mmCIF file of C-alpha atoms and ligand atoms in Angstrom:
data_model
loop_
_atom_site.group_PDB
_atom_site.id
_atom_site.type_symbol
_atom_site.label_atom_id
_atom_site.label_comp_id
_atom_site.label_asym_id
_atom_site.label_seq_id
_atom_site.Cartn_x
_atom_site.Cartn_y
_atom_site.Cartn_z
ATOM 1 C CA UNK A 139 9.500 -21.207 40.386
ATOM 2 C CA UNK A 140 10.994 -24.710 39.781
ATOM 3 C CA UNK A 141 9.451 -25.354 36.627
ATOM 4 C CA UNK A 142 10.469 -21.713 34.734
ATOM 5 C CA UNK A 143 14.162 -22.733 36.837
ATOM 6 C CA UNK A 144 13.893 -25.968 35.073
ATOM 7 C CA UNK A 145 13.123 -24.466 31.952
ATOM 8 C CA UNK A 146 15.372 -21.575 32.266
ATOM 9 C CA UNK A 147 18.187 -24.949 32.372
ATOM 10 C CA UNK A 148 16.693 -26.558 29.720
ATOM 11 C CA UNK A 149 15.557 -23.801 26.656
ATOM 12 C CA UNK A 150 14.957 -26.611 24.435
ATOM 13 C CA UNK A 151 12.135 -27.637 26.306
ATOM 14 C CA UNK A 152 9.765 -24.617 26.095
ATOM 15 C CA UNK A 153 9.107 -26.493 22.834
ATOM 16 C CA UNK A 154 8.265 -29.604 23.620
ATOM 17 C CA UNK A 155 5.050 -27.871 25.537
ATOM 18 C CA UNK A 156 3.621 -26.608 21.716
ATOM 19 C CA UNK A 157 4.216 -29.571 20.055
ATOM 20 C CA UNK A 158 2.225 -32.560 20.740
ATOM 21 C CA UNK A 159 3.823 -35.552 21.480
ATOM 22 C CA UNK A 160 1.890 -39.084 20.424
ATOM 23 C CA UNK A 161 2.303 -42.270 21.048
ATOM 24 C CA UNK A 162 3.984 -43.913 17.697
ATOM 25 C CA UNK A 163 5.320 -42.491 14.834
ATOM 26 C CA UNK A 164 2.468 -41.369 11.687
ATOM 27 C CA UNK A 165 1.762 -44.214 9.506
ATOM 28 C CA UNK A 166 0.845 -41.685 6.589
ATOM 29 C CA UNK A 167 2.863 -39.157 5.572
ATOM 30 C CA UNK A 168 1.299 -36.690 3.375
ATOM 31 C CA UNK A 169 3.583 -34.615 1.509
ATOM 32 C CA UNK A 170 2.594 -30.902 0.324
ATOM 33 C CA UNK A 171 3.949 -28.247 -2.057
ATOM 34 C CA UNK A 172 2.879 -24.552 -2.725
ATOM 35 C CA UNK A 173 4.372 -21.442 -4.086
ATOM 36 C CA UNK A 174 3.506 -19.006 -1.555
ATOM 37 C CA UNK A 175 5.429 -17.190 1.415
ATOM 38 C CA UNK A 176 4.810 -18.205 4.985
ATOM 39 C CA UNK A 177 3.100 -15.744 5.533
ATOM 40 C CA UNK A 178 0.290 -15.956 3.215
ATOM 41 C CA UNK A 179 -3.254 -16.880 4.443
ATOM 42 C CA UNK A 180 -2.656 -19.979 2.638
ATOM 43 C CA UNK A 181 0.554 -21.405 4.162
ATOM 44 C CA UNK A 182 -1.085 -20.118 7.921
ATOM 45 C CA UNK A 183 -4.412 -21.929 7.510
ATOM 46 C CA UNK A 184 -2.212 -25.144 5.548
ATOM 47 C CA UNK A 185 -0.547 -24.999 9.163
ATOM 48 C CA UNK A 186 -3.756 -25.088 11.125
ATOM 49 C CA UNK A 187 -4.948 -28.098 8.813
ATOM 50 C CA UNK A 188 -1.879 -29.978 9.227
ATOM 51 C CA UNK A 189 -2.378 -30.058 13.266
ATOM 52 C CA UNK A 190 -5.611 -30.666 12.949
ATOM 53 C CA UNK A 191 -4.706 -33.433 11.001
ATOM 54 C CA UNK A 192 -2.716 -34.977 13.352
ATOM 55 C CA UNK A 193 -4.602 -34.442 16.341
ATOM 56 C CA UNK A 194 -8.014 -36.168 14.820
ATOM 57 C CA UNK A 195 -6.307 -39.181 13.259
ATOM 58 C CA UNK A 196 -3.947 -39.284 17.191
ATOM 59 C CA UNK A 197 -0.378 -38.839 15.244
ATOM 60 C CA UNK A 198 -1.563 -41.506 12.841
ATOM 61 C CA UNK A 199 -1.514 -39.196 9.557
ATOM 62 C CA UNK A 200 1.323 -36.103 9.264
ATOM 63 C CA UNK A 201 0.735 -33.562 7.152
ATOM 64 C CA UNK A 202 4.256 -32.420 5.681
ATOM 65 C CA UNK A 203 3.888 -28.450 3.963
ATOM 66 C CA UNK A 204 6.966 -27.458 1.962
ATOM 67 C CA UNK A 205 5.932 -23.707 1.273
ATOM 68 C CA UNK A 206 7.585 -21.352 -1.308
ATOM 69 C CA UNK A 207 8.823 -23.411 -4.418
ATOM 70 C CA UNK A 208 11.440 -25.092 -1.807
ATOM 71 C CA UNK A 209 10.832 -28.387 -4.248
ATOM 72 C CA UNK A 210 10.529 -25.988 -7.335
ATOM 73 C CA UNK A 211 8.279 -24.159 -9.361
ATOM 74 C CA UNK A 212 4.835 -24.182 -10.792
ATOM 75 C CA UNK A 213 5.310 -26.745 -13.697
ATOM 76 C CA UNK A 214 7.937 -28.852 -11.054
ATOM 77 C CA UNK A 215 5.487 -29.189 -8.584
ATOM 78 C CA UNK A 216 2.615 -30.038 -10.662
ATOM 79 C CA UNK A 217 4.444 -33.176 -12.435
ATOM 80 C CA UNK A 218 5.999 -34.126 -8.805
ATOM 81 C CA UNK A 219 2.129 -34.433 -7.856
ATOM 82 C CA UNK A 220 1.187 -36.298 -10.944
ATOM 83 C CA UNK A 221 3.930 -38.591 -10.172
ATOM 84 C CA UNK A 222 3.544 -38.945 -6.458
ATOM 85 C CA UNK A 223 6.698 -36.909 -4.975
ATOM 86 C CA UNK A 224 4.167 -34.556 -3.895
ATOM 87 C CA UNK A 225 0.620 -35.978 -2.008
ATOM 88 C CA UNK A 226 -0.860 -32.691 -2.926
ATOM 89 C CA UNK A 227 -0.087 -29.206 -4.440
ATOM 90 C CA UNK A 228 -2.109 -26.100 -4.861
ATOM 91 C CA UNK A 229 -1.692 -24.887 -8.234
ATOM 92 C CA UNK A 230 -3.991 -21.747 -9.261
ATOM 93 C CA UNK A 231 -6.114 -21.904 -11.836
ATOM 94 C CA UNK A 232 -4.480 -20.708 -14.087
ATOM 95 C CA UNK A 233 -1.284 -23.012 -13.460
ATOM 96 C CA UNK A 234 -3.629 -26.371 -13.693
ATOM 97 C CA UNK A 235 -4.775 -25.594 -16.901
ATOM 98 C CA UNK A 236 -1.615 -26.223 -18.622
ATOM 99 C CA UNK A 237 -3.250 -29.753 -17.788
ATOM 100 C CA UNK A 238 -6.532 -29.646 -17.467
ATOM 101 C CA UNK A 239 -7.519 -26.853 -19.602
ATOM 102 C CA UNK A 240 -10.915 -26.192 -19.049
ATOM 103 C CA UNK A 241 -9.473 -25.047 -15.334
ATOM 104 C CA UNK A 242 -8.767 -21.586 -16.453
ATOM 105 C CA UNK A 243 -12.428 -21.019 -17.274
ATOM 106 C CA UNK A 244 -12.621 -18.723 -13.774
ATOM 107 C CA UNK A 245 -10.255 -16.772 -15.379
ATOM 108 C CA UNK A 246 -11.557 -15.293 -18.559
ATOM 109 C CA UNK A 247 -11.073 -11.438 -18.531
ATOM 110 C CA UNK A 248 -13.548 -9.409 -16.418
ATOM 111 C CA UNK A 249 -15.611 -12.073 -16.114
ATOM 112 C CA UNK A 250 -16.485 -12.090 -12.385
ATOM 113 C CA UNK A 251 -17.604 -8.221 -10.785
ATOM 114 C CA UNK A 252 -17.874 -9.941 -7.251
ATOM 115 C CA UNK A 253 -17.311 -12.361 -4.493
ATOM 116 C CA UNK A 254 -20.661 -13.818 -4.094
ATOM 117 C CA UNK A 255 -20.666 -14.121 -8.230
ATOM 118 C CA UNK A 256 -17.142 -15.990 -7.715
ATOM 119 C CA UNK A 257 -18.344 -19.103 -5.002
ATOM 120 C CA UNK A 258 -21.674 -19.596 -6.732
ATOM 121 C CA UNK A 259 -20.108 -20.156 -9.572
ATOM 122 C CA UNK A 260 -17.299 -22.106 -8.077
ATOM 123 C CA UNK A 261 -19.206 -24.193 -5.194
ATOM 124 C CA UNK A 262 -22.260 -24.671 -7.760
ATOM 125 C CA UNK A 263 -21.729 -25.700 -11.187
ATOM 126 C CA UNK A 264 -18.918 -23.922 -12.495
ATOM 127 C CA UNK A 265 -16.775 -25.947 -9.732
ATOM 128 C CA UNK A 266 -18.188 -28.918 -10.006
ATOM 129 C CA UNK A 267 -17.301 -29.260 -13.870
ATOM 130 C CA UNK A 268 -14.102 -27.980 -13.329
ATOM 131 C CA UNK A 269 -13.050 -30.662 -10.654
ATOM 132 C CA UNK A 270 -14.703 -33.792 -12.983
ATOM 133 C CA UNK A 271 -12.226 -32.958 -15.612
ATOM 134 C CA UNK A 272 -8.907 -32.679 -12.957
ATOM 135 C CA UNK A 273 -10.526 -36.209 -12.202
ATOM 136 C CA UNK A 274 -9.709 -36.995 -15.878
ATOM 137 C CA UNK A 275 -6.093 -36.215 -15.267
ATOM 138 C CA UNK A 276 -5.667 -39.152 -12.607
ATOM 139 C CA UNK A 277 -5.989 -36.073 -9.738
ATOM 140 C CA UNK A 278 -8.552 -35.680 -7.166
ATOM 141 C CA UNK A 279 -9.682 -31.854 -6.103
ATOM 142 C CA UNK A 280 -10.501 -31.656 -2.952
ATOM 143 C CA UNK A 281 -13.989 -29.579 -2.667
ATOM 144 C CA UNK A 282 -13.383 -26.064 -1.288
ATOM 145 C CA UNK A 283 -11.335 -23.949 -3.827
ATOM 146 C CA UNK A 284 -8.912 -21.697 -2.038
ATOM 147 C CA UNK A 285 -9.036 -18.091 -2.830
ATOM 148 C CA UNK A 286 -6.017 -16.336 -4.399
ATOM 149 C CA UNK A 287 -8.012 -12.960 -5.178
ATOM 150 C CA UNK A 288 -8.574 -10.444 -8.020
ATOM 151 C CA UNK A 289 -5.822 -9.703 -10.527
ATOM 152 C CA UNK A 290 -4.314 -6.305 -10.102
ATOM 153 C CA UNK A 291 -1.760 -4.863 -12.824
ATOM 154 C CA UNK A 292 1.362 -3.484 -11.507
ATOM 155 C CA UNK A 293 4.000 -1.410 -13.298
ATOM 156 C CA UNK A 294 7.741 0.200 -12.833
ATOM 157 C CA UNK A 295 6.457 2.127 -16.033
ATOM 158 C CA UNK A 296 3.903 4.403 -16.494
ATOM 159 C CA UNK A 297 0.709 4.162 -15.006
ATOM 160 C CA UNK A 298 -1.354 1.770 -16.473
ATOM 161 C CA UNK A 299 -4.500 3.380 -16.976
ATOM 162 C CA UNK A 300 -6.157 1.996 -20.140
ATOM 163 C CA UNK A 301 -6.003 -0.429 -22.827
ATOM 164 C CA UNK A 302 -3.494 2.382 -25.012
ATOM 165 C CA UNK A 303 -0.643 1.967 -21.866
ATOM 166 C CA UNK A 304 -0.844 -1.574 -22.307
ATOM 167 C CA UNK A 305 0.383 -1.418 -25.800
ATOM 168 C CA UNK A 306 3.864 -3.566 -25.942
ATOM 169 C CA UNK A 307 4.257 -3.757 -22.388
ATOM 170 C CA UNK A 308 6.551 -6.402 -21.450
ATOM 171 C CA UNK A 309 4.331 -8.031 -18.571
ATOM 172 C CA UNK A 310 5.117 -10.957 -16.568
ATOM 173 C CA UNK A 311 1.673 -13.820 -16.841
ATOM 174 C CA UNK A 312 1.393 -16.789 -15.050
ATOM 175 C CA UNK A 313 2.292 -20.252 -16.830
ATOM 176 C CA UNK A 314 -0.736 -20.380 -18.408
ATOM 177 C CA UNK A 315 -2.648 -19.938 -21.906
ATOM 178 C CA UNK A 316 -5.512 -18.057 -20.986
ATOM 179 C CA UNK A 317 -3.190 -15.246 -19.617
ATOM 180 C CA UNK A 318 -0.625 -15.358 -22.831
ATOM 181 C CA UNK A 319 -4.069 -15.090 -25.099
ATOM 182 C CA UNK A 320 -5.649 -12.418 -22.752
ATOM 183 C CA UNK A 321 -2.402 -9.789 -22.911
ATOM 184 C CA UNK A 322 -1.442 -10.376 -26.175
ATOM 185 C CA UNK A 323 -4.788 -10.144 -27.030
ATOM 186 C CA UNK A 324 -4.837 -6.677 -25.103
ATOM 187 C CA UNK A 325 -1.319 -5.768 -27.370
ATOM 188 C CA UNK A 326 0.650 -5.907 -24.519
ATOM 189 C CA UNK A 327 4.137 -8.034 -25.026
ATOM 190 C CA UNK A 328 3.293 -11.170 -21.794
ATOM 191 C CA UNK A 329 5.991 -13.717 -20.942
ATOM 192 C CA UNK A 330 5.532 -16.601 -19.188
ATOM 193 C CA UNK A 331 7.534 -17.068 -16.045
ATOM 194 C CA UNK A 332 6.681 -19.268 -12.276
ATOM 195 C CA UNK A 333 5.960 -17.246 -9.681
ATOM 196 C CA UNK A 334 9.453 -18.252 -8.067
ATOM 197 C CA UNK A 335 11.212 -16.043 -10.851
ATOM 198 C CA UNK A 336 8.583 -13.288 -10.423
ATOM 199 C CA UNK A 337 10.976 -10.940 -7.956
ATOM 200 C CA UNK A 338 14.132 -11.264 -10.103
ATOM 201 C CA UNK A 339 12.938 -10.175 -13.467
ATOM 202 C CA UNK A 340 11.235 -7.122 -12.380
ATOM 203 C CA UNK A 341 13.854 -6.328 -10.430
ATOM 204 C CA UNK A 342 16.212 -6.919 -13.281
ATOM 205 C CA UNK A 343 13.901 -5.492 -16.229
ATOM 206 C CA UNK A 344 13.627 -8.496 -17.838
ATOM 207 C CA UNK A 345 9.862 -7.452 -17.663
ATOM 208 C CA UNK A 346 8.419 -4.141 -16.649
ATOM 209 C CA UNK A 347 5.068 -5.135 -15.471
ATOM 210 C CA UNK A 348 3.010 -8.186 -14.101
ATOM 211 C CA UNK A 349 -0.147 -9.111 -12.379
ATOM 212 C CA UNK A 350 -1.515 -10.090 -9.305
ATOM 213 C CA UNK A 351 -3.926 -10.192 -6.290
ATOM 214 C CA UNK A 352 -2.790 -7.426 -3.940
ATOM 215 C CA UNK A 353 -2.201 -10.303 -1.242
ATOM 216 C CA UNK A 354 0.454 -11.762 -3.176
ATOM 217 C CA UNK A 355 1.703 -8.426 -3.941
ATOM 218 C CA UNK A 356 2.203 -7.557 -0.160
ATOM 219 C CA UNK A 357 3.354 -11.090 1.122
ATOM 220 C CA UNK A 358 6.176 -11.285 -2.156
ATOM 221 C CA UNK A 359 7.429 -7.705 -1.397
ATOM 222 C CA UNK A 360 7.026 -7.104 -5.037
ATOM 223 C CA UNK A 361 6.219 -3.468 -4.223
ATOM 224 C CA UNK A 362 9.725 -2.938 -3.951
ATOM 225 C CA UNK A 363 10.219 -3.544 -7.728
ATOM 226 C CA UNK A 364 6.990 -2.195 -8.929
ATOM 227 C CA UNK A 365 5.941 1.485 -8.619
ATOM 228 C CA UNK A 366 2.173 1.378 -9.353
ATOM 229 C CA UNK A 367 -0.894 -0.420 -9.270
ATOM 230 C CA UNK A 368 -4.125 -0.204 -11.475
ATOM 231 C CA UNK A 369 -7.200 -1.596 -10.259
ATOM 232 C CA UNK A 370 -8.054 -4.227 -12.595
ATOM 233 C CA UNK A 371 -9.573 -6.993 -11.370
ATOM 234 C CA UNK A 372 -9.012 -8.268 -14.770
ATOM 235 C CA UNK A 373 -9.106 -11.715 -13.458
ATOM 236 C CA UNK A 374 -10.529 -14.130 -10.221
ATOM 237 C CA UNK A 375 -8.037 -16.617 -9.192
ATOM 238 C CA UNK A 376 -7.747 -19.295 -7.283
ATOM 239 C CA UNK A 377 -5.902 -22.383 -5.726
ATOM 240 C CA UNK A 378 -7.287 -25.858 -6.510
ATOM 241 C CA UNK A 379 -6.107 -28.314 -3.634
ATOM 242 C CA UNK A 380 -5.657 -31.812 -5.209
ATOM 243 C CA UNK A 381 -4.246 -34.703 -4.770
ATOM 244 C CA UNK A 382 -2.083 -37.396 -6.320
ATOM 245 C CA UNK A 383 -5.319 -39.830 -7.595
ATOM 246 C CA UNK A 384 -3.560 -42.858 -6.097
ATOM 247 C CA UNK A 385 -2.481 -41.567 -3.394
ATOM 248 C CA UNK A 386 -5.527 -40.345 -2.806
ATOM 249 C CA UNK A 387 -7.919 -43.223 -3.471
ATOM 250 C CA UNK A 388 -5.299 -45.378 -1.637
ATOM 251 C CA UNK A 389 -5.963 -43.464 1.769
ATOM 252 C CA UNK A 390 -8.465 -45.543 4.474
ATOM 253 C CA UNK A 391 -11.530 -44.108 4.466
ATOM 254 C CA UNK A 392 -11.619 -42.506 7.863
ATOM 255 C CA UNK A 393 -8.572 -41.109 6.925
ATOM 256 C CA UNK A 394 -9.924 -39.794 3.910
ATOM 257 C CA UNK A 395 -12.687 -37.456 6.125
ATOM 258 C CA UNK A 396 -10.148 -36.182 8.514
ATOM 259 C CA UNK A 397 -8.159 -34.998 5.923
ATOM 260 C CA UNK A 398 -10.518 -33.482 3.617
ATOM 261 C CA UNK A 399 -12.736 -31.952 6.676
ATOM 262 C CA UNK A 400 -9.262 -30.217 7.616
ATOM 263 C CA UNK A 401 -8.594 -28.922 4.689
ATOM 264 C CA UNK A 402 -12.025 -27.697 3.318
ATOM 265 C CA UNK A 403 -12.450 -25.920 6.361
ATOM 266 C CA UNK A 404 -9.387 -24.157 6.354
ATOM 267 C CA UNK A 405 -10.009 -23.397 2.651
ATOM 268 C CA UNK A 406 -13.003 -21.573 3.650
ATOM 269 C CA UNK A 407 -10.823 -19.779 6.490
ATOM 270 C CA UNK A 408 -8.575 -18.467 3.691
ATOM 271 C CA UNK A 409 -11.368 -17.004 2.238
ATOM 272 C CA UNK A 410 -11.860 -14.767 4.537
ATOM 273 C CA UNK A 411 -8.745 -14.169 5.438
ATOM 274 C CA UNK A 412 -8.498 -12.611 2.336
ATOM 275 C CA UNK A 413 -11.456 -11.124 2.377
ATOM 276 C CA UNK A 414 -10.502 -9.371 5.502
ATOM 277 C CA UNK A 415 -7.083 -8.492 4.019
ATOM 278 C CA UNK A 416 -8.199 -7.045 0.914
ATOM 279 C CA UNK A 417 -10.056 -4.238 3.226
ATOM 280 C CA UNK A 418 -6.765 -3.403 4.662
ATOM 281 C CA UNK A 419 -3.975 -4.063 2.033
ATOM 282 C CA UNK A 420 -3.911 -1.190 -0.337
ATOM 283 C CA UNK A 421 -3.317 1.221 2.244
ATOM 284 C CA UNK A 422 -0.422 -0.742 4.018
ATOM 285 C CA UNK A 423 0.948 -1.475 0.359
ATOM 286 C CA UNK A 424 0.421 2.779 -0.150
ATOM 287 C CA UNK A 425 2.058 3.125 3.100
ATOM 288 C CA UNK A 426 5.227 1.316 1.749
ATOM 289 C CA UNK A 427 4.955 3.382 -1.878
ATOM 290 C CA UNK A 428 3.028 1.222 -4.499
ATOM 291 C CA UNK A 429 1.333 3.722 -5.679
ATOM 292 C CA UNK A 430 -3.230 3.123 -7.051
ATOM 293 C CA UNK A 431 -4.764 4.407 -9.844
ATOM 294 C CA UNK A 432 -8.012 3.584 -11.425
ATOM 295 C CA UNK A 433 -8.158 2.258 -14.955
ATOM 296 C CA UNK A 434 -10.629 2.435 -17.936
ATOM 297 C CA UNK A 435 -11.423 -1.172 -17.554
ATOM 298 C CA UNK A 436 -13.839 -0.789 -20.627
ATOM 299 C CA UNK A 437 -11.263 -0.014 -22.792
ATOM 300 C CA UNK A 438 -9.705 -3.458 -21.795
ATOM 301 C CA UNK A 439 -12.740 -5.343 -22.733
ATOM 302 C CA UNK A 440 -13.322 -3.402 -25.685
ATOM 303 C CA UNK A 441 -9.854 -4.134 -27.117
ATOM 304 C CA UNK A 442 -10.229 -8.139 -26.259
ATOM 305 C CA UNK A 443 -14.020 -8.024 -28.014
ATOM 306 C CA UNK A 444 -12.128 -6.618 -30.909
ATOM 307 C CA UNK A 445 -9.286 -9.487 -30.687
ATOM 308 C CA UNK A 446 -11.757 -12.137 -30.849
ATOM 309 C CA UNK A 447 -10.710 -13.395 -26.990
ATOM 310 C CA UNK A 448 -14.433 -14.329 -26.328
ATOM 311 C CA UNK A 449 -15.252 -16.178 -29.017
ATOM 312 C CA UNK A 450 -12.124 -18.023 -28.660
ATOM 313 C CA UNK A 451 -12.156 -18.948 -25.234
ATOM 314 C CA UNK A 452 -15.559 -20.098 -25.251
ATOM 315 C CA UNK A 453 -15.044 -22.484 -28.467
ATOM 316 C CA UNK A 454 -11.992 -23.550 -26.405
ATOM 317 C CA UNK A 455 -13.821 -24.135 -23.059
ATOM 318 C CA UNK A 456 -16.799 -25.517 -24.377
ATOM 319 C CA UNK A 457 -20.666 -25.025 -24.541
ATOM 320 C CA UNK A 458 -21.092 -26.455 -21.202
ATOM 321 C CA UNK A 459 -18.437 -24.786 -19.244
ATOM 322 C CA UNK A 460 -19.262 -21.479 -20.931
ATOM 323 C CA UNK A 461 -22.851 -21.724 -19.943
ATOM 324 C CA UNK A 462 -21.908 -22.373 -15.946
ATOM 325 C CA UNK A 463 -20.141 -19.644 -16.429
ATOM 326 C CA UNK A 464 -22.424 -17.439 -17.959
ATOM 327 C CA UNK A 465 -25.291 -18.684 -15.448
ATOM 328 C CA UNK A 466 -23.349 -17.269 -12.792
ATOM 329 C CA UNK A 467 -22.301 -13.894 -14.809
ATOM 330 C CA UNK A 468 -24.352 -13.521 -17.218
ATOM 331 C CA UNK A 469 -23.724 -13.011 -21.156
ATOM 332 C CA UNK A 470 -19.779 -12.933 -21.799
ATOM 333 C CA UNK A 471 -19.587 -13.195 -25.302
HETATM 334 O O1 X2X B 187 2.126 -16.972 -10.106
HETATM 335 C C1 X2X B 187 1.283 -16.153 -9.727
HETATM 336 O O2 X2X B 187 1.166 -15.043 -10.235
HETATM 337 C C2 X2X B 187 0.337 -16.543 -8.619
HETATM 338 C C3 X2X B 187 1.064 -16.518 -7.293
HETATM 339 O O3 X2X B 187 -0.735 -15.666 -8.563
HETATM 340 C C4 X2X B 187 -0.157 -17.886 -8.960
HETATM 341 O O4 X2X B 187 0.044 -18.842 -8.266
HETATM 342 C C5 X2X B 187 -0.874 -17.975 -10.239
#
């Protein structure tokens, strides 16, 4: 009775209980962007990492999130991590390989027909090729890729149901060349915009369509602009976690395994958060009117065949890369 009447006096205090006090003040701070809501599986298991964080190196070592393009977009975020305003930054594929360009080689079209197809390819070799070359780039990846999910196309138009509906679509893509080759390769009319813009030009018909992962879909609210959804899967995305190199490399050892152990582990909690969410999203995002439709997916590969988007890509990517690839998906192109 005197402690909730002492609380009761004091409401500021029913905080103090959640968040641990330690000794001194951290020694490291670790600063971190993303472009996601709150409430993506991302941000929650970023949050989890962050304490953990904390707790294992005893308040040494704070783990600062900034979710949501609060320090900018895409492109903003990605030179403030180069440069060391950011500690680390989870760009998607697609995003990095404005840098590193053999990133986006997850994302070539239709690639991937499952999970277990996706994490051989990108804890095996696929992965481990991919992370030497954001090495290159004076970044470290940390191990465990993050999942963003399966490309979905969405539409305040006409159902998109084949390759014919896609024909001068104006669709919003990603920052990235893989996804400008891959729609205009498909005829459709992409434009480039950071997620942060997304919301605004559908809702103002500066583009009629775009593309993503029904997770992103839900958490973004872009339902509300958007009136359909075709099952795609037209592309497997995901978040690479890196680091600042210097930063990075500058971090003590033990500090260095605490961090990483956090953060891979939570990675691999993501997955299946999403995993669990993608059994449950489509009907919620039904429930709220987005409505599904299947689409000739064949038609979609048939028209980027014709365009050349194989050959291409692969030339672009590389023998190497486009054999890991293949090894985990068989014969592409
Ligand atoms: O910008 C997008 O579409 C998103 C959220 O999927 C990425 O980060 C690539």
């Amino acid at each position: 009775r005197t402690l909730l009447q002492g609380l009761a006096a004091v409401p500021a205090a029913a905080t103090l209980f959640s968040i641990p006090r330690y000794a001194h003040a951290a020694e490291i701070t670790l600063r971190y962007g993303n472009n996601l809501p709150l409430s993506h599986p991302l941000n929650i298991r970023a949050k989890e990492a962050a304490d953990r964080i904390a707790k294992e190196s005893d308040g040494r070592v704070e783990m600062q999130i900034f979710p949501a393009n609060q320090l900018g977009g895409d492109t903003d975020m990605l030179s403030q991590v180069r440069n060391g305003a950011l500690t680390f930054f989870t760009p998607s594929a697609l995003v990095i390989a404005t840098l590193v360009p053999v990133a986006a080689i997850n994302a070539v079209g239709f690639a991937f027909s499952d999970y277990d197809q996706v994490w051989a390819a990108m804890d095996g070799p696929v992965g481990a090729h991919v992370r030497k070359a954001i090495e290159g780039s004076r970044l470290h990846a940390l191990e465990t890729m993050w999942d963003n999910g399966f490309r979905q196309m969405t539409t305040s138009g006409e159902p998109i149901t084949s390759a014919a509906s896609l024909s001068g679509l104006k669709i919003r893509v990603p920052v990235s060349p893989i996804s400008i080759s891959m729609f205009s390769g498909l005829g459709a009319a992409p434009a480039s915009l950071q997620f942060s813009e997304v919301y605004t030009a559908l809702q103002t018909k500066v583009v009629d369509a775009q593309e993503n992962p029904l997770p992103i879909i839900q958490v973004a609210k872009l339902y509300e602009v958007q009136s359909s959804c075709a099952r795609t899967n037209h592309i497997w995305d995901g978040y690479w976690f890196i680091a600042n190199g210097r930063q990075w490399s500058d971090m003590p050892d033990d500090v260095k395994e605490i961090v990483s152990r956090a953060i891979n582990e939570a990675g691999l909690q993501q997955r299946a958060d999403i995993k669990a969410l993608n059994a449950s999203v489509e009907a919620d995002l039904s429930g709220k009117g987005l409505t599904f439709n299947e689409a000739d997916t064949e038609s979609f590969r048939a028209k980027l065949r014709e365009a050349g988007f194989y050959g291409e890509w692969k030339e672009k990517f590389g023998e190497e890369a486009w054999g890991h690839l293949e090894s985990a998906v068989g014969t592409l192109a």
